[in-house]
Short mmCIF file of C-alpha atoms and ligand atoms in Angstrom, two decimals:
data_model
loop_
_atom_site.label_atom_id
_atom_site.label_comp_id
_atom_site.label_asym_id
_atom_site.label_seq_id
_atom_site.Cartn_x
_atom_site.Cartn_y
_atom_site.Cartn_z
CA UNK A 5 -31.36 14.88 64.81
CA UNK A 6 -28.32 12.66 65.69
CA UNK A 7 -25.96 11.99 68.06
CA UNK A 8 -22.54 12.58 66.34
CA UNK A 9 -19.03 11.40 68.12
CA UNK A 10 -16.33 13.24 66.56
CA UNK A 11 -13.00 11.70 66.07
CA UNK A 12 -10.13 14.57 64.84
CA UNK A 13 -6.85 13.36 64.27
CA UNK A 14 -3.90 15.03 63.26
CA UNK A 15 -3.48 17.30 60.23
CA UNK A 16 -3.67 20.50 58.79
CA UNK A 17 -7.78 19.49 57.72
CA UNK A 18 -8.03 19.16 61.79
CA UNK A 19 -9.64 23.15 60.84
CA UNK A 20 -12.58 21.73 58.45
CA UNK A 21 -13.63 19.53 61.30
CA UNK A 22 -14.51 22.55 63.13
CA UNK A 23 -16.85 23.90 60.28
CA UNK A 24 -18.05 20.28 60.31
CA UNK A 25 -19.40 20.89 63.62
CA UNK A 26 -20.86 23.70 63.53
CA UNK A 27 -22.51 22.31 60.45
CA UNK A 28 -23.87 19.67 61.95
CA UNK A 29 -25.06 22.08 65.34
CA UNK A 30 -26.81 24.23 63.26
CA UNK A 31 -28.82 21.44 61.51
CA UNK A 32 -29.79 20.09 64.87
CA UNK A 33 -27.20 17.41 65.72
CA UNK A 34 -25.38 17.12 68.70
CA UNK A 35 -21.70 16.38 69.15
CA UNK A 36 -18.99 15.28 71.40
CA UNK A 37 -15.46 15.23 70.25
CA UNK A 38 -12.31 13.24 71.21
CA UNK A 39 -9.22 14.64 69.77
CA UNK A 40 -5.72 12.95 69.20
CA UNK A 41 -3.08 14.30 71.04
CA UNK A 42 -1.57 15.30 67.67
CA UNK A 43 -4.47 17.00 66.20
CA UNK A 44 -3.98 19.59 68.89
CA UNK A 45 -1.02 20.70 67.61
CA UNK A 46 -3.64 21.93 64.49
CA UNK A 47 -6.86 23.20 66.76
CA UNK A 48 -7.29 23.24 70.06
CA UNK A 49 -9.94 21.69 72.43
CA UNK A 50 -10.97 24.78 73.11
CA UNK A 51 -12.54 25.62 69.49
CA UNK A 52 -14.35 22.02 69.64
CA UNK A 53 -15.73 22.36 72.98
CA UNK A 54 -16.95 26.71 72.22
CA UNK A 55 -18.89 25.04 69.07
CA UNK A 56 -20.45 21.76 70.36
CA UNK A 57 -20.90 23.64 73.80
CA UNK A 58 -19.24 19.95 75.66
CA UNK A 59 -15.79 18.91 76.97
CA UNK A 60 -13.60 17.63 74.59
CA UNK A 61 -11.69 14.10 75.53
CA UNK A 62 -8.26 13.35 74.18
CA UNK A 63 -7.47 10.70 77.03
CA UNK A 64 -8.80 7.37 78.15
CA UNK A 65 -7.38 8.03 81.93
CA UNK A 66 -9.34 11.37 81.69
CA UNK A 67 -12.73 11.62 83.73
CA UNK A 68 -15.27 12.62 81.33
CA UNK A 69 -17.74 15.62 82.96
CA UNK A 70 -20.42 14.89 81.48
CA UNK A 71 -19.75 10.68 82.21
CA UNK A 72 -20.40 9.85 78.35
CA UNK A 73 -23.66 11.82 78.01
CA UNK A 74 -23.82 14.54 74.97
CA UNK A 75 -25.09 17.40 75.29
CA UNK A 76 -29.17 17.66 76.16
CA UNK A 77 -28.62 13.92 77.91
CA UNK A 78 -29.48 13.29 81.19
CA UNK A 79 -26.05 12.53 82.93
CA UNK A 80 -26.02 8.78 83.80
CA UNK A 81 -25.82 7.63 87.93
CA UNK A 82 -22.22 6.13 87.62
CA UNK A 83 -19.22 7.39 86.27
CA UNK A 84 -18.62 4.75 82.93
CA UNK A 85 -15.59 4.59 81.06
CA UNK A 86 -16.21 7.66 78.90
CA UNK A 87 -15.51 6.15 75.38
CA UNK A 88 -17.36 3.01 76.19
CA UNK A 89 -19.91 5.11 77.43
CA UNK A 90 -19.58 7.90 74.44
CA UNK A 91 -19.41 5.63 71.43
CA UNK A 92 -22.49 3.79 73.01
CA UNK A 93 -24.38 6.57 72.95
CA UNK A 94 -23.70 8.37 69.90
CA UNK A 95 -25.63 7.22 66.27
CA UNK A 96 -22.19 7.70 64.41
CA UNK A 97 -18.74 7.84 64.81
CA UNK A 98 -17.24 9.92 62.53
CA UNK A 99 -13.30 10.12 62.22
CA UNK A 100 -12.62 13.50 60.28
CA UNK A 101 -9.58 14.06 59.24
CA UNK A 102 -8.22 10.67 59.75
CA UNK A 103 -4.66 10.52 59.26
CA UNK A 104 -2.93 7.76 57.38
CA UNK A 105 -1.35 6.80 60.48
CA UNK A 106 -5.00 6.44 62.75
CA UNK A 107 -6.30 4.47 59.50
CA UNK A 108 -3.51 2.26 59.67
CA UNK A 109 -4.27 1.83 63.29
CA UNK A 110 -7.75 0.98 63.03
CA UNK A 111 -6.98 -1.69 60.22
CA UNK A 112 -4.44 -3.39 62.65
CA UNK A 113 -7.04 -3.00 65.86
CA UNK A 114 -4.42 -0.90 67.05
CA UNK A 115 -6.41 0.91 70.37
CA UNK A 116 -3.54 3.14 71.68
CA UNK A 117 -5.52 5.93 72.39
CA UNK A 118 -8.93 7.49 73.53
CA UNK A 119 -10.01 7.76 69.61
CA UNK A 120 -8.40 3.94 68.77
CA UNK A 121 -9.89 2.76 71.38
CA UNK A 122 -13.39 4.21 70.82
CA UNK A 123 -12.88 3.03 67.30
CA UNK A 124 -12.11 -0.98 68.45
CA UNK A 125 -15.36 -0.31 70.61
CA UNK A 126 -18.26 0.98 68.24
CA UNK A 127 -21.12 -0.54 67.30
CA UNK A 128 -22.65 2.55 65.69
CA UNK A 129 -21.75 3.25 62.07
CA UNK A 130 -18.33 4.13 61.72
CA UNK A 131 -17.63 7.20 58.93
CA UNK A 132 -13.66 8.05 58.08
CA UNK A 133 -12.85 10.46 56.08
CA UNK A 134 -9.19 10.66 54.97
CA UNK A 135 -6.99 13.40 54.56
CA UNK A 136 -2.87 13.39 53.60
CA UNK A 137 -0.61 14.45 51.52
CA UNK A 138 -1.20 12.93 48.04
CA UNK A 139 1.82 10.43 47.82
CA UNK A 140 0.49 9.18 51.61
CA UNK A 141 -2.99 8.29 50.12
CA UNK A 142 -1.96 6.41 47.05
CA UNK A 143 0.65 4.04 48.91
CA UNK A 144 -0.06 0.86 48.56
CA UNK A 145 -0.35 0.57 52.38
CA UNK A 146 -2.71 3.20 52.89
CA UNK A 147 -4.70 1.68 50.34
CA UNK A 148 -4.77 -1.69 51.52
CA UNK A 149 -5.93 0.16 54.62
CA UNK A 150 -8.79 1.68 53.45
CA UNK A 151 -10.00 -1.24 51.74
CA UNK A 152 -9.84 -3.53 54.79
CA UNK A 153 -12.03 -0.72 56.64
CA UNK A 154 -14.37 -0.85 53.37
CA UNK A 155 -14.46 -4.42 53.83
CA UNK A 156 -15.64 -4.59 57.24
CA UNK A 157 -18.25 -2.07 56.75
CA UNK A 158 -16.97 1.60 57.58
CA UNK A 159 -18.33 4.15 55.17
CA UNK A 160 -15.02 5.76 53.74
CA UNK A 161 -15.57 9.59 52.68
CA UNK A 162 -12.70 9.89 50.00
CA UNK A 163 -10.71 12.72 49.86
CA UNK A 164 -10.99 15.11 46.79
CA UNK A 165 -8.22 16.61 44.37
CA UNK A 166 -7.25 20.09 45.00
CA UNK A 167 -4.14 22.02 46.69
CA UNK A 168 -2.86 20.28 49.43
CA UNK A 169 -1.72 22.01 52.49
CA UNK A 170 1.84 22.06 52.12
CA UNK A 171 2.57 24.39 49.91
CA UNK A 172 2.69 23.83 45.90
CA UNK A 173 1.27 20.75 46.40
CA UNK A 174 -1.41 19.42 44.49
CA UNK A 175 -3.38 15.80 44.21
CA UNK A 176 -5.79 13.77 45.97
CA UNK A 177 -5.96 13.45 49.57
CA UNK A 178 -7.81 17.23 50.71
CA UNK A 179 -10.43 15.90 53.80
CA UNK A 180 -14.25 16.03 51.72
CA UNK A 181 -15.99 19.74 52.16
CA UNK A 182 -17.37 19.58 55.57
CA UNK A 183 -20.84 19.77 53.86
CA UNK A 184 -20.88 17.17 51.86
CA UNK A 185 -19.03 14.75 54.81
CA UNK A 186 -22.37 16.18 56.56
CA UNK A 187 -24.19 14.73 53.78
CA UNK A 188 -22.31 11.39 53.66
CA UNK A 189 -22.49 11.39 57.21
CA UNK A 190 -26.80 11.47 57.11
CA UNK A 191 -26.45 8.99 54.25
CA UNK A 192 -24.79 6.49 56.49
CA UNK A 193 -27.16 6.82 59.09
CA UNK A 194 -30.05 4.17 59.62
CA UNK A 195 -32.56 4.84 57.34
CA UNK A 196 -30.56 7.59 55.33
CA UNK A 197 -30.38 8.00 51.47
CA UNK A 198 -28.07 9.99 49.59
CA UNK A 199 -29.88 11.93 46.63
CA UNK A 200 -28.26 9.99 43.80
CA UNK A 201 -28.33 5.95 45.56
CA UNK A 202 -29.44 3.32 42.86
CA UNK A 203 -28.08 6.19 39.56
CA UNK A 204 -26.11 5.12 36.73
CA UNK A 205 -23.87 7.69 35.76
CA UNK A 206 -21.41 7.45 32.84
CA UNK A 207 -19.29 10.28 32.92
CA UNK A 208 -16.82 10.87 29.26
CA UNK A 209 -13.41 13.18 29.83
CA UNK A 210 -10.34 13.84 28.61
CA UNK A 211 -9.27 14.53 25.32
CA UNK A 212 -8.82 11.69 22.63
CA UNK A 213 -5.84 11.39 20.84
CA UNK A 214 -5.50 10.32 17.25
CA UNK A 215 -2.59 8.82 15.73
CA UNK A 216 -0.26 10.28 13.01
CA UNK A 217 1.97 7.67 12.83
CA UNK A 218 3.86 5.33 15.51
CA UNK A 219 4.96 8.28 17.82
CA UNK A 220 3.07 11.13 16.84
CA UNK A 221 -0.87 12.14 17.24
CA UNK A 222 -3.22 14.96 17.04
CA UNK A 223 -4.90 15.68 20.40
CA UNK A 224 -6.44 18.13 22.36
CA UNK A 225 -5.81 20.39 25.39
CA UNK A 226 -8.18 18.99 27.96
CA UNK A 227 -6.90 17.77 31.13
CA UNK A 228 -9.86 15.93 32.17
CA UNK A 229 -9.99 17.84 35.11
CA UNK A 230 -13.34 18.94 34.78
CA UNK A 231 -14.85 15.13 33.99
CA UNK A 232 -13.07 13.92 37.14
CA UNK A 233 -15.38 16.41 38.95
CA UNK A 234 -17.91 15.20 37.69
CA UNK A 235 -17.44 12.25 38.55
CA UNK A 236 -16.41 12.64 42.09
CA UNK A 237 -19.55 15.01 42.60
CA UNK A 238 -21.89 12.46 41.56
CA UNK A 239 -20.02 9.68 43.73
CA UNK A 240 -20.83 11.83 46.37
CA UNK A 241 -24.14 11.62 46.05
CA UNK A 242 -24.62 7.64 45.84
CA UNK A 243 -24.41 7.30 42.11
CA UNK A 244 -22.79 4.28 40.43
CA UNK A 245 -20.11 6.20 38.06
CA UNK A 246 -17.95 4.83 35.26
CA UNK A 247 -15.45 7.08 33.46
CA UNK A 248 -14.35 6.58 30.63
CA UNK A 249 -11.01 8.81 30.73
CA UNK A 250 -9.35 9.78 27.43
CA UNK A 251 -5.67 10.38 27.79
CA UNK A 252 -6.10 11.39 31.45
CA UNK A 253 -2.54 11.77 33.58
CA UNK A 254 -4.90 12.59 36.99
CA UNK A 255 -5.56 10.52 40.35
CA UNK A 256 -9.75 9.42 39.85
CA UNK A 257 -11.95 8.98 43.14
CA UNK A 258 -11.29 5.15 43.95
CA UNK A 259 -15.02 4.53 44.09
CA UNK A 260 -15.02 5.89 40.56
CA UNK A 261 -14.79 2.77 37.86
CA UNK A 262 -12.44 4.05 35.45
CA UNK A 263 -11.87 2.79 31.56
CA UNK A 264 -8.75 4.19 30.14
CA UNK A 265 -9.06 5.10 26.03
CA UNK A 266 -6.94 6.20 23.66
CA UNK A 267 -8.72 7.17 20.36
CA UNK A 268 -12.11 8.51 19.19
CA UNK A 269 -13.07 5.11 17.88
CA UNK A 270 -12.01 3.58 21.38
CA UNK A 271 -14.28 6.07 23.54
CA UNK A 272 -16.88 5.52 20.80
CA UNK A 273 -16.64 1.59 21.36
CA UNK A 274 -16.72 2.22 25.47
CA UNK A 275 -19.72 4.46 25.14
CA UNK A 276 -21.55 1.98 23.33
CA UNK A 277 -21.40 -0.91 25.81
CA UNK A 278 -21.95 1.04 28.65
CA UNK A 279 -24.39 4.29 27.64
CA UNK A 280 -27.33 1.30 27.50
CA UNK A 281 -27.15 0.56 31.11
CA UNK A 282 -26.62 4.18 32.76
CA UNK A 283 -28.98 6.53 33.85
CA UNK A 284 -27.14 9.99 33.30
CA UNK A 285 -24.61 10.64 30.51
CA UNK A 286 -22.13 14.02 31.06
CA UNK A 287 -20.08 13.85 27.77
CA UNK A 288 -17.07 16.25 29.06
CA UNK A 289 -15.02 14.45 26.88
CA UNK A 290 -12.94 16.60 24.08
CA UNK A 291 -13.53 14.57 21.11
CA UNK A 292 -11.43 14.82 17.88
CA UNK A 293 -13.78 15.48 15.20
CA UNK A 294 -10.74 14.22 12.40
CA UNK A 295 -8.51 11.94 12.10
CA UNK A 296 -5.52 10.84 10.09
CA UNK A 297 -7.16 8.98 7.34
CA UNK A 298 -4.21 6.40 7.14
CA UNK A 299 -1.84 6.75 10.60
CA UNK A 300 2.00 4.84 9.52
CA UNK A 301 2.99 2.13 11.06
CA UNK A 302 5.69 2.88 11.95
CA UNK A 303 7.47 6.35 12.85
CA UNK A 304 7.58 8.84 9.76
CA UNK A 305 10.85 10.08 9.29
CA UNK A 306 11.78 14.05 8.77
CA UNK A 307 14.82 13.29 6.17
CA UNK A 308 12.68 12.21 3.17
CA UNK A 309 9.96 15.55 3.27
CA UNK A 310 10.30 19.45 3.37
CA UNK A 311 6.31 19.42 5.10
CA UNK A 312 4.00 16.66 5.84
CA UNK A 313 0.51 16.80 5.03
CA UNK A 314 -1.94 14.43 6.75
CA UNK A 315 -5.02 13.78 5.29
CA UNK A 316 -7.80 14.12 7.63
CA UNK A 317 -11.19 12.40 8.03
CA UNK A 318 -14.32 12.99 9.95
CA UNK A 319 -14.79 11.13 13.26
CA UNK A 320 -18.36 9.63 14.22
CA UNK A 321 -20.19 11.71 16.30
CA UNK A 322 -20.81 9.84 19.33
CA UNK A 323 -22.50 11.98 21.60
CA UNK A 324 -25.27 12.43 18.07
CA UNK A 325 -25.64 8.37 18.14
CA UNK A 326 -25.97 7.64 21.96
CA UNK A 327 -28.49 10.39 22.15
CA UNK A 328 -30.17 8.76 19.52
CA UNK A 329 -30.05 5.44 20.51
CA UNK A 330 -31.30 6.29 24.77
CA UNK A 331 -34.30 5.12 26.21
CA UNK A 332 -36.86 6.58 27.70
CA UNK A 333 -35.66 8.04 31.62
CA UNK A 334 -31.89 8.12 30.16
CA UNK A 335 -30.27 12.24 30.63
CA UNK A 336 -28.06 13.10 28.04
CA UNK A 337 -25.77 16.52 28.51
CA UNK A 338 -23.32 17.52 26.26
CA UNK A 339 -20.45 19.78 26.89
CA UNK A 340 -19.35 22.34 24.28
CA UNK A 341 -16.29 24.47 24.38
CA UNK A 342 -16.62 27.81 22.45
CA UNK A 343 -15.15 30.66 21.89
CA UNK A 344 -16.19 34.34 20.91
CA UNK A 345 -19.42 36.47 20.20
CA UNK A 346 -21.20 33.42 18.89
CA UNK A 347 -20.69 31.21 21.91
CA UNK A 348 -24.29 30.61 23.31
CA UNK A 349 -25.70 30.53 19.65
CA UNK A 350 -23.22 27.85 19.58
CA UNK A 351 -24.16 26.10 22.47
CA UNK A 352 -27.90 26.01 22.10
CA UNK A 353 -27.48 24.84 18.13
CA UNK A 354 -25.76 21.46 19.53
CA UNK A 355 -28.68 21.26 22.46
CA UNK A 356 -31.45 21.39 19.67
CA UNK A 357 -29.04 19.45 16.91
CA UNK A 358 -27.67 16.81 19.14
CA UNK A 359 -31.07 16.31 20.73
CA UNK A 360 -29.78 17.24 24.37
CA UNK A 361 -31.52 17.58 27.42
CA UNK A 362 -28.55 20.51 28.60
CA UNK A 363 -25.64 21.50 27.30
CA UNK A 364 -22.84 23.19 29.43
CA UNK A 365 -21.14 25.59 27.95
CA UNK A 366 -17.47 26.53 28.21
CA UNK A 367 -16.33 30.02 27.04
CA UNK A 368 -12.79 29.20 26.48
CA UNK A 369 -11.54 32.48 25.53
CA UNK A 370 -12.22 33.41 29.04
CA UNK A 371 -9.14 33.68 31.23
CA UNK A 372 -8.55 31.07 34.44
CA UNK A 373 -11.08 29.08 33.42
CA UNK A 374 -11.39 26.40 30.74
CA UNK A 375 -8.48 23.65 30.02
CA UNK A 376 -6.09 22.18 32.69
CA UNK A 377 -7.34 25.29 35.13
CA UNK A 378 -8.22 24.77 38.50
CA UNK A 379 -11.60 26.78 38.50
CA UNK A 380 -14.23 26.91 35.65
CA UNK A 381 -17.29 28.72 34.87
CA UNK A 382 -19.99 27.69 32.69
CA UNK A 383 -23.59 28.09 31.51
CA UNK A 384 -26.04 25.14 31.36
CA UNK A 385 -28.44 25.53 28.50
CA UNK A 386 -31.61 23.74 28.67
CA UNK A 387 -34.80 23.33 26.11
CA UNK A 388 -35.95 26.11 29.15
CA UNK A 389 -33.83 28.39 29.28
CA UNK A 390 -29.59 29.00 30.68
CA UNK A 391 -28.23 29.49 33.91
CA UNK A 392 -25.03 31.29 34.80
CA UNK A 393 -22.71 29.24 36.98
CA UNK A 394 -20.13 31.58 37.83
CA UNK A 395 -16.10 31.25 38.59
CA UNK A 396 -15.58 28.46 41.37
CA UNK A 397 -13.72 25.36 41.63
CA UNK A 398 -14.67 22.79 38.72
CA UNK A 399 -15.66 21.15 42.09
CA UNK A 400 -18.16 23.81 42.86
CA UNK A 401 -19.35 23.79 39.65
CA UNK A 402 -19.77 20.29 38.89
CA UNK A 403 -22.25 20.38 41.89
CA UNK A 404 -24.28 23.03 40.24
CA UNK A 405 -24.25 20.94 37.20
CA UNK A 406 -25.62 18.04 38.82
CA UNK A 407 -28.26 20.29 40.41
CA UNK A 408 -29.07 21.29 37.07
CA UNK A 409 -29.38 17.33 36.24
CA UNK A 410 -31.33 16.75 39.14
CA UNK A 411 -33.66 19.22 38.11
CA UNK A 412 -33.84 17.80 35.05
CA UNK A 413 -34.74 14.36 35.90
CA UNK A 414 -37.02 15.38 38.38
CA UNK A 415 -39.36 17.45 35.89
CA UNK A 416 -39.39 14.73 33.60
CA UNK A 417 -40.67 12.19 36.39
CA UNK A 418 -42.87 14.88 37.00
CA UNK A 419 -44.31 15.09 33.75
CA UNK A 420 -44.63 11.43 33.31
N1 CTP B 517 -18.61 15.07 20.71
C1 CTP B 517 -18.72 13.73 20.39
N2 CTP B 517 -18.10 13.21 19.31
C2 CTP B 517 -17.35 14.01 18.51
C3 CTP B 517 -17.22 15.39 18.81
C4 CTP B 517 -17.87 15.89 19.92
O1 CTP B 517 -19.40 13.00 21.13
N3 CTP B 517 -16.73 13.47 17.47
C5 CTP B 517 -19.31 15.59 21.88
C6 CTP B 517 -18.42 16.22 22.95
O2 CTP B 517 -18.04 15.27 23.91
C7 CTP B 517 -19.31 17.29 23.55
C8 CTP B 517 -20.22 17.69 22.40
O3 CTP B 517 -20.15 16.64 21.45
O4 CTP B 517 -20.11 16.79 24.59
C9 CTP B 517 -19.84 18.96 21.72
O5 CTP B 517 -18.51 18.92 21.34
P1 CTP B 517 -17.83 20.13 20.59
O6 CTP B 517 -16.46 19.72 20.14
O7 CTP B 517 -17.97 21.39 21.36
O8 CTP B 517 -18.78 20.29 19.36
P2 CTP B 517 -18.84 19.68 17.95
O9 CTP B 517 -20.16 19.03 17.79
O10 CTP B 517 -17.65 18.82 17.66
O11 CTP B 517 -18.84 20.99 17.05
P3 CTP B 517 -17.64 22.01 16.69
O12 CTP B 517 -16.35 21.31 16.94
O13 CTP B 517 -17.89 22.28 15.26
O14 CTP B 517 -17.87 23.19 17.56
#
């Protein structure tokens, strides 16, 4: 397998990179790691050097044992400069967690230390994979960092949304699950292909909002929370992803190309100029299914009424019309949030009515899961039968859903 170089900076993530390793050692890589002085301060050389079984560098005036070789390498004659010598011989460099601070370094050619330096020398691929506190990540510096890196060719891994290390703290910026930075790691390597490279994937989410009059509207719970997994999930795997984000007040994957709506009629309009060119549709959306019939101008006022009534009328159906409308190879799932006895009757009535190739059912009713939670579980119904996907992270279980996609597709080729 490959030669990995492993650059750890410092951070609280500084512990995934260890399960990164050992990731990548049991599938057969081999590593050697240089660690920032500050990433110490999180895990020691000692846990790196236990799992990849070599001495860990942290400085460029440090003699290197095994002279830049990894592990299984035949120890060269002379004694090179060990991260000349290192990020010569490995197949990828991969910088995990990379602080704000080391990005901002390797943007300005900054080489101020063992990992800089190695950085400023590579030829290999070079794979970073962020991680910081959520504010950190969306500053306009860091981001003007990241996209100068883009620019000249490193393979970002973006961070995902979740709890943040310091505590209550919630957003984007958590270092990528050490498997799928694995995965994005293999992708970036000569001749490597993530699963979903060359996909179209529109994703729907959110919940639309319909207006009442000037200030006021009928909406819906959903966070969009759920969608935005989605959507990050099928990044992952290569796939070209729009989103088309109703009402959404959540940080989306910057690789993600995002279309803000407001209304049914808006998503509906969104949908239609973009469902023709994708490949996979996840409608996580929350649609309203009414509207007012005739939403004021201007802002009703209280003083005039003792109740206010608001005529209602039916919203277009658009998840009925695009899956009418799609072409042959086109994967259509629907998303249906139920409650009660009747749930999966539900569910598979809208797969066979809506002419679906999987619905994913939501049991709502169900406590810590369902709207603006953190974790979710689900069922995907298909025209073969339903499979459990039990309580994880909507993460977690947008995976399984695109598994489920995958699946999908693949039979389909298979039956062509
Ligand atoms: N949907 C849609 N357009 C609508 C309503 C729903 O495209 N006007 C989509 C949703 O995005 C979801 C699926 O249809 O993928 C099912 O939505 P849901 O609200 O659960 O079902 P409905 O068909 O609206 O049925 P009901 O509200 O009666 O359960």
């Amino acid at each position: 397998m490959a030669r990995i170089l492993l650059g750890v900076t410092g951070g609280v993530a500084a512990y995934k990179a260890l399960e990164f390793a050992r990731l990548a050692i049991k599938a057969g890589d081999t590593l050697r790691v240089i660690q920032t002085a500050n990433s110490q301060r999180f895990v020691g050389t000692d846990s790196f050097a236990a799992i990849t079984g070599a001495p860990v560098l942290t400085s460029e005036f440090e003699r290197d044992p095994l002279r830049g070789s990894f592990p299984g390498q035949p120890l060269p004659e002379h004694d090179p400069a060990s991260h000349l010598e290192l990020v010569r011989r490995a197949d990828i460099f991969v910088i995990a967690p990379a602080s704000a601070n080391t990005i901002a370094k390797l943007a300005a050619g900054i080489a101020d230390n063992l990992l800089t330096s190695a950085a400023l020398a590579a030829t290999c691929p070079v794979v970073v994979a962020p991680a910081m506190n959520n504010n950190m990540w969306a500053n306009a510096a860091t981001n003007a960092n990241v996209e100068t890196l883009k620019r000249r060719g490193l393979t970002i891994v973006e961070p995902t949304t979740g709890d943040l290390a310091t505590r209550n703290e919630y957003g984007m910026g958590r270092l990528a699950e050490p498997a799928d930075l694995l995965a994005a790691v293999r992708a970036r390597m000569p001749g490597g292909q993530r699963p979903w490279d060359g996909l179209k994937v529109l994703v729907t989410a959110g919940g639309t909002r319909e207006p009442i009059d000037a200030v006021r509207y009928v909406g819906n719970r959903s966070s969009g929370r759920m969608g935005i997994a989605l959507a990050g999930a099928a990044a992952a795997l290569g796939a070209d992803v729009t989103l088309i984000a109703a009402n959404i007040g959540l940080p989306v994957p910057p690789s993600v190309h995002r279309i803000d709506v407001e209304t049914a009629a808006d998503l509906a309009d969104a949908c239609k100029s973009e469902f023709p060119s994708c490949d996979v549709l996840l409608m996580a959306a929350a649609v309203a299914d009414f509207r007012p019939s005739a939403p004021a101008a201007g802002k009703l006022k209280k003083s005039d009424r003792p109740e206010l009534i608001v005529p209602m009328s039916r919203t277009d159906d658009v998840l009925t019309g695009l899956a009418a409308a799609r072409q042959p190879g086109q994967t259509v799932v629907g998303f249906a949030a139920e409650t009660g006895a009747d749930a999966l009757a539900n569910a598979r009535g809208k797969l066979e009515r809506k002419h679906l190739d999987a619905v994913i059912l939501n049991d709502i009713g169900r406590p810590g899961i369902g709207f603006d939670s953190e974790d979710n579980a689900v069922t995907i119904l298909t025209a073969t039968g339903d499979t459990e996907v039990p309580i994880a992270s909507k993460a977690e279980v947008a995976k399984a859903i695109l598994q489920a996609v995958s699946g999908l597709r693949s039979s389909v080729r298979s039956r062509a």
